Coordinates of C-alpha atoms and ligand atoms in Angstrom, one line a residue:
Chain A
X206 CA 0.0 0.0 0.0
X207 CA 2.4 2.5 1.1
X208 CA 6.0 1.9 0.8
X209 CA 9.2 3.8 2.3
X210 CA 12.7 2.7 0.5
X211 CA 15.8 4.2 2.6
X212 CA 13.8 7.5 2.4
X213 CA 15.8 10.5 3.9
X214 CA 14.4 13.7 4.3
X215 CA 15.1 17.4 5.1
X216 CA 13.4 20.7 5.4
X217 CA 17.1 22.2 3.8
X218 CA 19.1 22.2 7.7
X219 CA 20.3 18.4 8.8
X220 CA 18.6 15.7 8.3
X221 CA 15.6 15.0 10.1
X222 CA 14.7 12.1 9.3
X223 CA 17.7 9.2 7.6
X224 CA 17.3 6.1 5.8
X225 CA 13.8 4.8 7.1
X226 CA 12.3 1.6 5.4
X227 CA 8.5 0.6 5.9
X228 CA 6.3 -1.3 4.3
X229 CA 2.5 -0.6 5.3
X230 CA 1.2 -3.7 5.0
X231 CA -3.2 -3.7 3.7
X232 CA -4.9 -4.5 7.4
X233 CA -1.9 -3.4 9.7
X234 CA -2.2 -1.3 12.8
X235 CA 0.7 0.5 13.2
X236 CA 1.1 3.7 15.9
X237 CA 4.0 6.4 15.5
X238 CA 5.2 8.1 18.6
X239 CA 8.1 10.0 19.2
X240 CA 9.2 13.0 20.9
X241 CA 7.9 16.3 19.7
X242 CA 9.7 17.5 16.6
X243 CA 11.2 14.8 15.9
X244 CA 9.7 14.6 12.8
X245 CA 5.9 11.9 13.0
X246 CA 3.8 14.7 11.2
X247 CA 6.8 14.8 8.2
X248 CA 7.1 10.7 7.9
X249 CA 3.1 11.1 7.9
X250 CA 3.1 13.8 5.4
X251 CA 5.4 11.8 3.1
X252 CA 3.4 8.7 3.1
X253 CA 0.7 10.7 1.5
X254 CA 2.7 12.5 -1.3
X255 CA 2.3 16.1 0.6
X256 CA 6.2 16.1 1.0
X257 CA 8.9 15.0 -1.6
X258 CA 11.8 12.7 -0.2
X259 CA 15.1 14.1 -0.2
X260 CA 16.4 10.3 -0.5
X261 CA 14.8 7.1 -1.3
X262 CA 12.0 5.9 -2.6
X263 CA 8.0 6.4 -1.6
X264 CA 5.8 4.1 -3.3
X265 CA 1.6 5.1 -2.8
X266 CA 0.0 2.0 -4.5
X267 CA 2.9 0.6 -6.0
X268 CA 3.5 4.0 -7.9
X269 CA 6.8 6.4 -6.9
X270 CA 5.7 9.1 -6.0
X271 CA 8.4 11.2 -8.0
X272 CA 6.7 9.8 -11.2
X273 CA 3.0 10.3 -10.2
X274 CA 1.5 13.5 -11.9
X275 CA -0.7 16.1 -9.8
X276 CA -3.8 14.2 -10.6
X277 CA -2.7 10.6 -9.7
X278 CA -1.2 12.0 -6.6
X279 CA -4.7 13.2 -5.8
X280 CA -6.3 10.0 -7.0
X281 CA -4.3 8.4 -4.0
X282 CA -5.4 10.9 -1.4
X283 CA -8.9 9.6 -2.3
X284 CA -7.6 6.1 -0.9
X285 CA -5.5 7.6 2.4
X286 CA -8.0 9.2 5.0
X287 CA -5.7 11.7 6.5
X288 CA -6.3 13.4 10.0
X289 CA -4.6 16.6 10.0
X290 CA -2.8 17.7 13.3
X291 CA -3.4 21.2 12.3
X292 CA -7.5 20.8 11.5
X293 CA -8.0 22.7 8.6
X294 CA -12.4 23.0 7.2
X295 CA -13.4 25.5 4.8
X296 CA -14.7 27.5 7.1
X297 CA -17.5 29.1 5.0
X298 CA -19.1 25.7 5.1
X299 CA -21.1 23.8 7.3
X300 CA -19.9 20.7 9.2
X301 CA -21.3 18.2 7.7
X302 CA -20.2 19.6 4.2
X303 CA -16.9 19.6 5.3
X304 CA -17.0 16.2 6.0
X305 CA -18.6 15.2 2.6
X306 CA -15.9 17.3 1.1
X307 CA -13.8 14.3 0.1
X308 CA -16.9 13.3 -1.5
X309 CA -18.2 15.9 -3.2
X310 CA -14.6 16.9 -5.0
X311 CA -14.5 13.0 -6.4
X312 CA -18.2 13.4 -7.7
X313 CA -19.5 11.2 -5.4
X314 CA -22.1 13.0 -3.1
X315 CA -24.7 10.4 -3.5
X316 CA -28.2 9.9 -1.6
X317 CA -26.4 6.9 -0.4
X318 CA -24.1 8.7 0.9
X319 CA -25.8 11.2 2.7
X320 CA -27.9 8.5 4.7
X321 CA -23.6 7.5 5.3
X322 CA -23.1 10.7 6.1
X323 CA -25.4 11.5 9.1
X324 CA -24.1 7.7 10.8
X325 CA -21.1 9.1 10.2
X326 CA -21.8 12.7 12.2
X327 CA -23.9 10.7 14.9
X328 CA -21.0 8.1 15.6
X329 CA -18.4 11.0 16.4
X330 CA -21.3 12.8 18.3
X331 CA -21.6 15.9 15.8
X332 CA -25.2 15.5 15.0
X333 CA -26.3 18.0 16.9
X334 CA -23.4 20.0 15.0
X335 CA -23.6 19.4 11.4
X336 CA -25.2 22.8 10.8
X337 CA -22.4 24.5 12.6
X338 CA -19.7 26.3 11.3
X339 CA -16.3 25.2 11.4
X340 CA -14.9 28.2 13.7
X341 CA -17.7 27.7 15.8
X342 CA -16.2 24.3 16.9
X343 CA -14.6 23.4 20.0
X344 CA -10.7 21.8 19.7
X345 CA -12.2 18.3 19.7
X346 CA -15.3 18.6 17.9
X347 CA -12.6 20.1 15.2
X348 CA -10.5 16.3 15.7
X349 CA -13.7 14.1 15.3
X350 CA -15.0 15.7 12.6
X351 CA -11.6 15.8 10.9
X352 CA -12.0 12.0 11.7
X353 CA -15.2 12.1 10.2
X354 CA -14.1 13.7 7.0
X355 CA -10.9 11.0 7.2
X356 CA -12.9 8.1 6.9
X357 CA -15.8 8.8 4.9
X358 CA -14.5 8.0 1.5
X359 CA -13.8 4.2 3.1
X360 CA -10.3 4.6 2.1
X361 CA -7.8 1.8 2.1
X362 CA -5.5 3.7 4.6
X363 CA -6.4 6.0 7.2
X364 CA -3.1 7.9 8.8
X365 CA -4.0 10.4 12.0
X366 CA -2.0 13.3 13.4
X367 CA -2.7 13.3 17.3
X368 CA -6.8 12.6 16.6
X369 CA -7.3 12.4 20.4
X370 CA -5.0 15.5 21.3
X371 CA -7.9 17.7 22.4
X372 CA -10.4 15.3 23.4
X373 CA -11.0 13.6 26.7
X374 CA -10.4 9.8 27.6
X375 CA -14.1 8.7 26.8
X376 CA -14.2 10.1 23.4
X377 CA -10.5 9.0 22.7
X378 CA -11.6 5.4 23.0
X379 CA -14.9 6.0 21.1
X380 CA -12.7 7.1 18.1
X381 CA -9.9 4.6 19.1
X382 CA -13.1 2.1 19.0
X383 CA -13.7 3.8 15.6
X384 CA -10.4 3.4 13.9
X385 CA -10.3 -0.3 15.3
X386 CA -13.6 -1.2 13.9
X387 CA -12.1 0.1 10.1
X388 CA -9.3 -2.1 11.0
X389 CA -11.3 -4.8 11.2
X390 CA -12.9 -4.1 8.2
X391 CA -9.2 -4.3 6.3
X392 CA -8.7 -0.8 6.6
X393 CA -4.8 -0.2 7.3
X394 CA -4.3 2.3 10.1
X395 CA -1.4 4.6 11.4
X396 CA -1.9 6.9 14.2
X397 CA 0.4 9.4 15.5
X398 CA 0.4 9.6 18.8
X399 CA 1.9 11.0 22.5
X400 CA -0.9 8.8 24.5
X401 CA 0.6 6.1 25.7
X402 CA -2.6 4.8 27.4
X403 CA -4.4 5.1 24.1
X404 CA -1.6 2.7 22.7
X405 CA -2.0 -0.2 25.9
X406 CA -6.1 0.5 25.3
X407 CA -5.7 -0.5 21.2
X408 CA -3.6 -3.5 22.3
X409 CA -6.1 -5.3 24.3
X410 CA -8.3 -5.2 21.0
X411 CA -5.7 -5.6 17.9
X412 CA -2.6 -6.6 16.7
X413 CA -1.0 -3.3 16.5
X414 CA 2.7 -2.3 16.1
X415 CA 4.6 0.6 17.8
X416 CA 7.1 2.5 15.6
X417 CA 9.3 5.4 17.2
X418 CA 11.4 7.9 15.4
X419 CA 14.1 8.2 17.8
X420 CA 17.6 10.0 16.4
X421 CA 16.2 10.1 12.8
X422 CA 15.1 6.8 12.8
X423 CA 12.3 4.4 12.5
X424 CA 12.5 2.2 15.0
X425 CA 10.5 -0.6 16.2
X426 CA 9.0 -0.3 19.7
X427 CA 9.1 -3.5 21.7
X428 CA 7.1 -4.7 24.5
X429 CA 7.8 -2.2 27.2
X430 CA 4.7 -0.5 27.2
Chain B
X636 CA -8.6 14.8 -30.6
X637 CA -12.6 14.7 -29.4
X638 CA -14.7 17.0 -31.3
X639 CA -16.3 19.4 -29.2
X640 CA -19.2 18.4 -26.8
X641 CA -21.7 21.0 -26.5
X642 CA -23.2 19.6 -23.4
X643 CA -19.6 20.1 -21.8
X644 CA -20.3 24.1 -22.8
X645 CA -23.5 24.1 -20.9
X646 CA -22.5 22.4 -17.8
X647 CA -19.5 25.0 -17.9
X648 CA -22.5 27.9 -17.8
X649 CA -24.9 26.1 -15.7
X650 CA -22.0 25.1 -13.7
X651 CA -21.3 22.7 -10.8
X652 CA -23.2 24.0 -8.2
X653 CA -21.0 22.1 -5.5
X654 CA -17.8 23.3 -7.1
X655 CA -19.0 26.7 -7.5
X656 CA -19.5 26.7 -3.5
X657 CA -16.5 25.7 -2.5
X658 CA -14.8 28.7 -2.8
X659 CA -16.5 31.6 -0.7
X660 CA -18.2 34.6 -2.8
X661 CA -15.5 37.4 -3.1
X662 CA -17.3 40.7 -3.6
X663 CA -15.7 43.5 -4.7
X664 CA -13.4 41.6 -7.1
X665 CA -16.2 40.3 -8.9
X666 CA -17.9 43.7 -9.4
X667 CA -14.8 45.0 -10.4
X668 CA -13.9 42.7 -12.8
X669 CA -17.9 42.8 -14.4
X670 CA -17.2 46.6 -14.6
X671 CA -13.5 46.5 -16.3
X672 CA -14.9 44.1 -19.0
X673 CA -18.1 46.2 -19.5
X674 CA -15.3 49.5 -19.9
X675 CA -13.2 46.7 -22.6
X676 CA -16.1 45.6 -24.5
X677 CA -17.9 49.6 -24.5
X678 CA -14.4 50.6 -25.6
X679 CA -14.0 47.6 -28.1
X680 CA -17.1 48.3 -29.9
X681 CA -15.9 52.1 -30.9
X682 CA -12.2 50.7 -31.9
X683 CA -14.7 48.0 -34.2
X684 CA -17.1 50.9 -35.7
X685 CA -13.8 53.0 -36.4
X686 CA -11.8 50.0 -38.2
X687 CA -14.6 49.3 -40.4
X688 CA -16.1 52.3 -41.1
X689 CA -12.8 53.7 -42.4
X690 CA -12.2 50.4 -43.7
X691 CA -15.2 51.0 -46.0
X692 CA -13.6 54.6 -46.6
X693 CA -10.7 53.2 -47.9
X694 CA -12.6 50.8 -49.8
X695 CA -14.6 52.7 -51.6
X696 CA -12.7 55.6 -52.2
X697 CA -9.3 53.5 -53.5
X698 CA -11.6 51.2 -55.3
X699 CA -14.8 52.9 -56.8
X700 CA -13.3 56.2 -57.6
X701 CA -10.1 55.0 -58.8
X702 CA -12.7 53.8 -61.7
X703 CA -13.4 57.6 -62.2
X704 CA -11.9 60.6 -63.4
X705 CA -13.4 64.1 -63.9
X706 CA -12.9 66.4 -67.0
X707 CA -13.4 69.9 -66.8
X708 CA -14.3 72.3 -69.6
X709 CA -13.5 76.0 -69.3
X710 CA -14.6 77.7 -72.1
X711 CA -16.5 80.7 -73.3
X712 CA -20.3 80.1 -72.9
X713 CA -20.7 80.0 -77.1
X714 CA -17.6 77.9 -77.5
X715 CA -18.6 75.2 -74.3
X716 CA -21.0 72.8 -76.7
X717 CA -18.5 72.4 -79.6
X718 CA -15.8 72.0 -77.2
X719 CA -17.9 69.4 -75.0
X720 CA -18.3 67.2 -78.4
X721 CA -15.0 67.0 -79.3
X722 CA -13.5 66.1 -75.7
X723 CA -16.3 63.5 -75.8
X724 CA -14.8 62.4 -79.2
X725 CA -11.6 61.9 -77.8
X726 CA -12.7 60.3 -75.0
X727 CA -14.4 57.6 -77.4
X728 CA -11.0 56.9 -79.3
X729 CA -9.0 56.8 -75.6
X730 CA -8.1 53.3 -75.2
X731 CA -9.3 52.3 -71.7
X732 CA -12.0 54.7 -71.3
X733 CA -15.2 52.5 -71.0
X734 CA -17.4 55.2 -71.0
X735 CA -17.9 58.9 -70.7
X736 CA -20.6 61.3 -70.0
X737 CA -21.5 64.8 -69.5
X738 CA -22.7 65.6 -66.4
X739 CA -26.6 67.1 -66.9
X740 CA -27.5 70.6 -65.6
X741 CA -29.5 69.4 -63.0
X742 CA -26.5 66.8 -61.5
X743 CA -23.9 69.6 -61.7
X744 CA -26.7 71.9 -59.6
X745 CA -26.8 69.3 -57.3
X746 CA -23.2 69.3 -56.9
X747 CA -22.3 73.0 -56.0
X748 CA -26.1 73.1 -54.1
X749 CA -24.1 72.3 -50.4
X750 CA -22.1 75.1 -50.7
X751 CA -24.6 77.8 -53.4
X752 CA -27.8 76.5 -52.2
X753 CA -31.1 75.5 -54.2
X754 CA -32.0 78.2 -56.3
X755 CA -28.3 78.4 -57.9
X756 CA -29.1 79.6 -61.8
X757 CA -26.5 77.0 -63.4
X758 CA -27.9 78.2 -67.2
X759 CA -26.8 81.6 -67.0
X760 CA -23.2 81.2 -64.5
X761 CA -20.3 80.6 -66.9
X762 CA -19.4 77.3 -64.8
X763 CA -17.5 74.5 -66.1
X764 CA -18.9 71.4 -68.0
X765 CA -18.2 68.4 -66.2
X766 CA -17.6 65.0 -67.8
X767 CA -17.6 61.8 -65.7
X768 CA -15.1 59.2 -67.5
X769 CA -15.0 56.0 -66.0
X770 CA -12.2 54.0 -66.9
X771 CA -12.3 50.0 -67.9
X772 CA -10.4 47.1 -65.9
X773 CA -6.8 48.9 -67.4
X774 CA -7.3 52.5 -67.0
X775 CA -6.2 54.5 -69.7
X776 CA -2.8 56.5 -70.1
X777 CA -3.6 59.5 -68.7
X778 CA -0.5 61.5 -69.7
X779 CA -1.3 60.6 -73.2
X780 CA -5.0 61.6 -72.5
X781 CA -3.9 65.2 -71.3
X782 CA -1.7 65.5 -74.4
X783 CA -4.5 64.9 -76.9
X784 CA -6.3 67.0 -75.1
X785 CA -4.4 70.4 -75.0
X786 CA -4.4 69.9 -79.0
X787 CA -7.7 69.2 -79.7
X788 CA -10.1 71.0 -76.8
X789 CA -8.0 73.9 -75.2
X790 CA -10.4 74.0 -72.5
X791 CA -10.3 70.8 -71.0
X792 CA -8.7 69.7 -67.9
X793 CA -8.2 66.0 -66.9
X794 CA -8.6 65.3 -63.0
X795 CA -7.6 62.0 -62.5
X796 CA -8.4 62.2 -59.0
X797 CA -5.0 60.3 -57.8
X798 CA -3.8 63.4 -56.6
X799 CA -5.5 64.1 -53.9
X800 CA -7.4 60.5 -53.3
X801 CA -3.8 58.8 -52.0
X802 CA -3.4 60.0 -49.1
X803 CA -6.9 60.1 -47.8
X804 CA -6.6 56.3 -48.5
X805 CA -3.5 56.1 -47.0
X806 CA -4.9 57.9 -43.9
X807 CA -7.6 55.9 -44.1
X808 CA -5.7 52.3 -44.4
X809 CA -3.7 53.7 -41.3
X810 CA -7.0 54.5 -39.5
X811 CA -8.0 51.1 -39.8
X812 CA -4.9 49.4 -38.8
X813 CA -4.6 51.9 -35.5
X814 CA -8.3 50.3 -34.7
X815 CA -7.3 47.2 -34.7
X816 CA -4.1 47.5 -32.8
X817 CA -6.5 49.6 -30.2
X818 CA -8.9 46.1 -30.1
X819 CA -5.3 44.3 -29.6
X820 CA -4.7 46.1 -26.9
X821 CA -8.1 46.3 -25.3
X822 CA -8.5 42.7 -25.3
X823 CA -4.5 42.0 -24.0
X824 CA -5.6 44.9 -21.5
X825 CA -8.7 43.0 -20.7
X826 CA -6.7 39.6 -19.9
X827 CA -4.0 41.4 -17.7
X828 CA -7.0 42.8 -15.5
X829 CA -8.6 39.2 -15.1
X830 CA -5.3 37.7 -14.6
X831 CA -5.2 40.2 -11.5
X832 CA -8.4 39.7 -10.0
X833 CA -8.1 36.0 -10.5
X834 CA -5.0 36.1 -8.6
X835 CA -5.8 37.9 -5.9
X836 CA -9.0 35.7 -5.6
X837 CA -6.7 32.7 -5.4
X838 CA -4.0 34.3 -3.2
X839 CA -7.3 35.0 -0.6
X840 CA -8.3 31.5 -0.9
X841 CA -5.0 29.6 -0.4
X842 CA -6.5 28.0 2.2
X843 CA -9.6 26.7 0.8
X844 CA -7.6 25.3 -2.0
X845 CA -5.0 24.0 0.4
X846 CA -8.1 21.8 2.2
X847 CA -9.4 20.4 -1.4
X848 CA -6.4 19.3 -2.5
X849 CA -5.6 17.9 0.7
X850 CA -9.0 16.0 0.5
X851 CA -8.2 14.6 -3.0
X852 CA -9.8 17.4 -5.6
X853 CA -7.9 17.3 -9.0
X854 CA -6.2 20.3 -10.0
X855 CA -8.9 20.9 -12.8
X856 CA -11.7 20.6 -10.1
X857 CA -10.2 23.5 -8.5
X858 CA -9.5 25.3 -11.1
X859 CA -12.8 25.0 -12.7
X860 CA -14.5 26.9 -9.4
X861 CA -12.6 30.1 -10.1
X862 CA -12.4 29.9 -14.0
X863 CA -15.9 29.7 -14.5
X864 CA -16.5 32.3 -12.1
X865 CA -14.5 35.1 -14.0
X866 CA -15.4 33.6 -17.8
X867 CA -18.9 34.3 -16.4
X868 CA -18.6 37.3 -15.4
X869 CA -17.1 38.5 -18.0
X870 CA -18.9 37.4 -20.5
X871 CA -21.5 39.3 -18.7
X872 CA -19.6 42.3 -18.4
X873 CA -18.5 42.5 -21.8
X874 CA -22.2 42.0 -23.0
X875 CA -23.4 44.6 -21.1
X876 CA -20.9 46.8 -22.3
X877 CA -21.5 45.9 -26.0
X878 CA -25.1 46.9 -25.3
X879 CA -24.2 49.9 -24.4
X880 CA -21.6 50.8 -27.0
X881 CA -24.3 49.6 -29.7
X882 CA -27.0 52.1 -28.1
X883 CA -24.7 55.3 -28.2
X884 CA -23.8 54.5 -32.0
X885 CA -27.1 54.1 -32.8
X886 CA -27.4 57.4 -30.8
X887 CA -24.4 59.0 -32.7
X888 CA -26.5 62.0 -34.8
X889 CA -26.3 61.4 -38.4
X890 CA -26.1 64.1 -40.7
X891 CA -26.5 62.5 -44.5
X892 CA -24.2 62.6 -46.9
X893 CA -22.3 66.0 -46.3
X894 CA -21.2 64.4 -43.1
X895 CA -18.7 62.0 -44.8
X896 CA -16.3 60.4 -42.3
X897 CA -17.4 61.3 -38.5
X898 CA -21.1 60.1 -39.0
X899 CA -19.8 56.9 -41.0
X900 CA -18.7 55.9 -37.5
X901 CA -21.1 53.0 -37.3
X902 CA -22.3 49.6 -38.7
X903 CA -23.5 48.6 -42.1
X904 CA -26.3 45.6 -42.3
X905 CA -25.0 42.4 -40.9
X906 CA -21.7 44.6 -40.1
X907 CA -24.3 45.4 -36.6
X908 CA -23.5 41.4 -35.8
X909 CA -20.0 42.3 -35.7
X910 CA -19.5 43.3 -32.3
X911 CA -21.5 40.4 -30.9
X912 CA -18.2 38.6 -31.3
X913 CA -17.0 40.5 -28.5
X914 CA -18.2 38.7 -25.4
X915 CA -17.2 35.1 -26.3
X916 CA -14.1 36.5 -27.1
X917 CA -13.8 38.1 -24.1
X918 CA -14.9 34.9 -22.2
X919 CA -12.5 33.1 -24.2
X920 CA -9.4 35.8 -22.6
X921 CA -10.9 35.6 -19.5
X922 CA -11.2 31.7 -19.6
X923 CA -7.5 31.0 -20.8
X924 CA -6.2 34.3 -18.1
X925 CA -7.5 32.5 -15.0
X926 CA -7.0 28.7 -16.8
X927 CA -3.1 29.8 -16.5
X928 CA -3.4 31.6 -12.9
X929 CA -4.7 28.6 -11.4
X930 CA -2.4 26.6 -12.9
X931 CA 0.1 28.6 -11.6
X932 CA -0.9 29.0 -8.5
X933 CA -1.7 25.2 -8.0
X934 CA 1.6 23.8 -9.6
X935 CA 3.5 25.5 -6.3
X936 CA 1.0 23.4 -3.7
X937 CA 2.0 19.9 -2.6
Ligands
ATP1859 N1 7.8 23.2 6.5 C1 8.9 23.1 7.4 N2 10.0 23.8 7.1 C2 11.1 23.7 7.9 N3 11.1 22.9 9.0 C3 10.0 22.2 9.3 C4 8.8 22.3 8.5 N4 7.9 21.5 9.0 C5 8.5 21.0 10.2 N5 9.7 21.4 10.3 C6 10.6 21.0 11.4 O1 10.8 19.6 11.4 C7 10.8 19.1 12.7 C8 9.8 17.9 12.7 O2 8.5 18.5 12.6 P1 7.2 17.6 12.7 O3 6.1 18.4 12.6 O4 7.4 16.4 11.8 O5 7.4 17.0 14.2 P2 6.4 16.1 15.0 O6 7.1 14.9 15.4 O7 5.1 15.9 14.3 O8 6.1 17.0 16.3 P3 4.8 17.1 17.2 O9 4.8 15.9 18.1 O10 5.1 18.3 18.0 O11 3.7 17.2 16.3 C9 10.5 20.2 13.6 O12 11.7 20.6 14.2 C10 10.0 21.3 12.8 O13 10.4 22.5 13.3
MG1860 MG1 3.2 16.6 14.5

C-alpha cells in the first residue's frame, strides 16, 4: 500500500529524518510516537505525497511518487484518510459539508451517501453540530470531525496526526473504537500519537505495532509499554 | 482529438453548483472585474465601428473612384457645346475609357447646391462642364490623355483624381490598422485585468484550496470553481458593455451625406452582428487568463 525505501528527508538544515524503510502492509495497525519534533507529522506527510523525499524511494499504491502526476497523486489521497494535526475545514461551510468534502470533489455525493453521512456525524457525536460552522467548533469537535471527514470515502488507509489531542479519555476510545472497527474491516491504520494509554487501550483489541522515530530513525518499539 | 461536446459548454455555464460553492463569494473583485470588462467591450465596440467604417472609406474611395476621373471644360459660354463634343470624341477613341458622360444641368446643380444653395441659376453662371469618365479594368494613359487634349479642346482639364485621393486612402488604411491594434490592446488589457483579480482571488483562498487538495480534488476541479467564475462574469460584463456601446452608435446624430467620415462611424447591415463577437471572445481571454493563474498557482501546492 504504502512503501518507504531508505527515504531521507530534510526541510534544507540536517537531516531529520535518515534512511527509514516501511512497508504498510493492507490490514496493519501501526502507531508512531516519538518525541515532539522529531519529525511523526513529516514521515506522515510523506506517506501521502504532501512532501517529496530528499532520498529514497516512496511508493503510494505501487507507484513512486516522484513519477506520479498532480492528478494521480490526488487519486491516491482519495484512498488515504488523513487526520490533520493542524485541522483545517473550509470554514464558509457547514460541518457536515466539510466532512462530505472528500466526497463531493471526487463526484460522489450520492443519496447513499448522505444516509452515510449523518451515521457518520452521529457516531463522532456531531449530529447535533452538522449545521455548525467550522470556527464555531470546540478543539475536539474540530478532531472528530476531521476524523469524520478521514474516513468517509472508506479509504484503504487512514493515517491520523494526534486525533485524540484535544479530546477527553471517553471520546479517545470511542474514536480509538472507531479506527479499530475500520481495522477490522481491512482498513490499514497509522496513528500518530503522544498517548501512551491510548496505545495499551488498542492492544487489548488488535494486533498493532509501535514504531518510534528516535535520532532520525524508525524504530520498532518493543514490549515495554 | 474529441470533437467538441456541446453539453460540456453548458455544464461549464450552468456550472457545478457544489464546485461553485467551494470557494467563498468574493465581492468587490467580482464587481470590479464585471465593470473593467463592461469599460473593454464599450471601448471595443468604438475601436470596431472605427476600423470598419474607415475600412469601408478606404474601400470605396481606392476602389470605386479609382474607376473615375473628372474632366473639366472652361470655355466661353458660345464655345462650351463644340468643345464638349470634341472632348467627348476623344474620350471615345482613348483606349481604356469605358465610357464617358457629361454631367446634366440638374446633377452639376446638385453638386455645388451644399455650398450655393437650391436656387443656384447654373444656365446663366459661366461654370464648367463636367464630364464623368469611367475608366475600364486597365485605365487608360492619362498622360497621353492630357496631351491629346491640350491639342484638340483647349479648355479641357483632366482630374484623374490620384492626386489628392492617395493620401486620404492612405490615412484611411492607417485608421484602420490603428483600430485594430487599439482592439489588440483592449483585449491583452482585458486579460491582464482578469489575470489580476483571479489572482488575488486565489491568493485569498489559499486556504480553501489548500483543504481540497488535501481532501483529494484534481487540480482541474479546483481550477474550474474560479475559471468559470471570472469567464462568467465576464462574458456578462463584456455583453453589457456591448449593449451599451451599440446604443450610443445608434445614438451617434447622423447628418446624410455631407457628413462624410465622423457620421460613418457606425455599422452597415450584418456589419451590426459584428460586435456580438465580442463577449465570447472576451470569455475566451478571461477563460484562458484564470485557466493559467490557477495553474500557476496550483503547480506550487503539494
Ligand atoms: N515546513 C517546514 N519547514 C522547515 N522545518 C519544518 C517544517 N515542518 C516541520 N519542520 C521542522 O521539522 C521538525 C519535525 O517536525 P514535525 O512536525 O514532523 O514534528 P512532530 O514529530 O510531528 O512533532 P509534534 O509531536 O510536536 O507534532 C521540527 O523541528 C519542525 O520545526
Ligand atoms: Mg506533529
Amino acid at each position: 500500500m504504502i512503501e518507504l525505501e531508505n527515504v531521507a528527508m530534510s526541510y534544507g538544515g540536517g537531516e531529520l529524518l535518515s534512511d527509514i524503510s516501511l512497508q504498510l502492509a493492507p490490514g496493519s495497525f501501526h502507531f508512531l510516537t516519538g518525541p515532539s519534533g522529531a519529525g511523526k507529522t513529516t514521515f506522515l506527510k510523506l506517506c501521502y505525497g504532501a512532501l517529496m523525499p530528499t532520498a529514497g524511494h516512496v511508493r503510494l499504491f505501487d507507484h513512486d511518487v516522484r513519477n506520479m502526476a498532480r492528478d494521480d497523486i490526488a487519486l491516491a489521497r482519495r484512498r488515504i484518510g488523513v487526520v490533520h494535526q493542524d485541522v483545517r475545514f473550509l470554514d464558509h461551510l457547514p460541518v457536515a459539508d466539510n466532512v462530505a468534502l472528500p466526497l463531493t470533489v471526487s463526484g460522489r455525493d450520492t443519496l447513499d451517501e448522505t444516509v452515510n453521512l449523518r451515521e457518520l456525524l452521529a457516531w463522532v457525536g456531531l449530529k447535533a453540530r452538522a449545521d455548525a460552522l467550522p470556527p464555531e467548533l470546540s478543539g475536539g469537535e474540530r478532531q472528530r470531525a476531521a476524523l469524520a471527514r478521514a474516513v468517509i470515502m472508506s479509504p484503504d488507509v487512514i493515517l491520523a496526526d494526534e486525533p485524540t489531542g484535544n479530546i477527553d479519555w471517553e471520546m479517545s476510545q470511542r474514536l480509538l473504537q472507531l479506527l479499530v472497527e475500520l481495522n477490522r474491516m481491512g482498513k490499514t491504520i497509522m496513528i500518530a500519537t503522544h498517548d501512551l494509554n491510548l496505545i495499551r487501550a488498542a492492544k487489548g483489541q488488535v494486533q498493532a505495532r509501535v514504531l518510534r522515530i528516535a535520532s532520525r530513525r524508525l524504530q520498532l518499539a518493543g514490549a515495554d509499554l | 482529438m474529441r470533437r467538441p461536446d456541446f453539453t460540456q459548454v453548458a455544464e461549464f455555464i450552468v456550472g457545478d453548483t457544489q464546485a461553485d460553492r467551494m470557494v467563498p463569494p468574493t465581492g468587490i473583485t467580482a464587481r470590479l472585474t464585471l465593470l473593467s470588462a463592461a469599460a473593454m467591450a464599450f471601448l471595443a465596440v468604438f475601436a470596431l465601428a472605427l476600423s470598419v467604417a474607415t475600412g469601408r472609406m478606404a474601400d470605396r474611395w481606392g476602389d470605386e473612384l479609382a474607376r473615375s476621373s473628372t474632366l473639366r471644360i472652361s470655355a466661353p459660354t458660345d464655345q462650351i457645346d463644340a468643345q464638349t463634343q470634341a472632348a467627348l470624341r476623344v474620350l471615345e477613341q482613348t483606349p481604356g475609357v469605358a465610357s464617358a458622360r457629361a454631367l446634366t444641368d440638374e446633377e452639376q446643380r446638385a453638386l455645388l447646391e451644399p455650398w450655393f444653395g437650391p436656387d443656384l441659376p447654373v444656365e446663366t453662371l459661366p461654370i464648367p462642364q463636367l464630364i464623368e469618365v469611367i475608366e475600364d479594368g486597365d485605365g487608360y494613359d492619362a498622360q497621353g490623355l492630357r496631351l491629346r487634349l491640350s491639342a484638340e479642346v483647349p479648355g479641357a482639364v483632366l482630374d484623374d483624381h490620384t492626386r489628392w485621393r492617395q493620401p486620404l486612402v492612405n490615412a484611411a488604411n492607417r485608421l484602420r490598422l490603428l483600430g485594430w491594434v487599439s482592439i489588440g490592446l483592449i483585449f491583452g488589457t482585458m486579460a491582464a485585468i482578469i489575470t489580476l483579480a483571479a489572482n488575488a482571488a486565489l491568493a485569498a483562498n489559499a486556504q480553501v484550496i489548500a483543504v481540497l487538495r488535501l481532501v483529494g480534488a484534481r487540480d482541474s476541479y479546483i481550477a474550474k470553481a474560479f475559471v468559470r467564475r471570472y469567464t462568467l462574469r465576464t462574458l456578462t460584463g463584456a455583453a453589457l458593455g456591448v449593449v451599451l456601446g451599440l446604443v450610443a452608435i445608434l445614438l451617434l446624430p447622423s447628418a446624410q451625406t455631407a457628413g462624410g467620415f465622423l457620421t460613418g462611424l457606425g455599422f452597415r447591415g450584418a456589419g451590426w452582428l459584428l460586435p456580438l463577437v465580442i463577449p465570447p471572445l472576451a470569455a475566451m481571454v478571461a477563460f484562458i487568463a484564470t485557466h493559467l493563474a490557477a495553474a500557476r498557482t496550483l503547480k506550487e501546492l503539494p
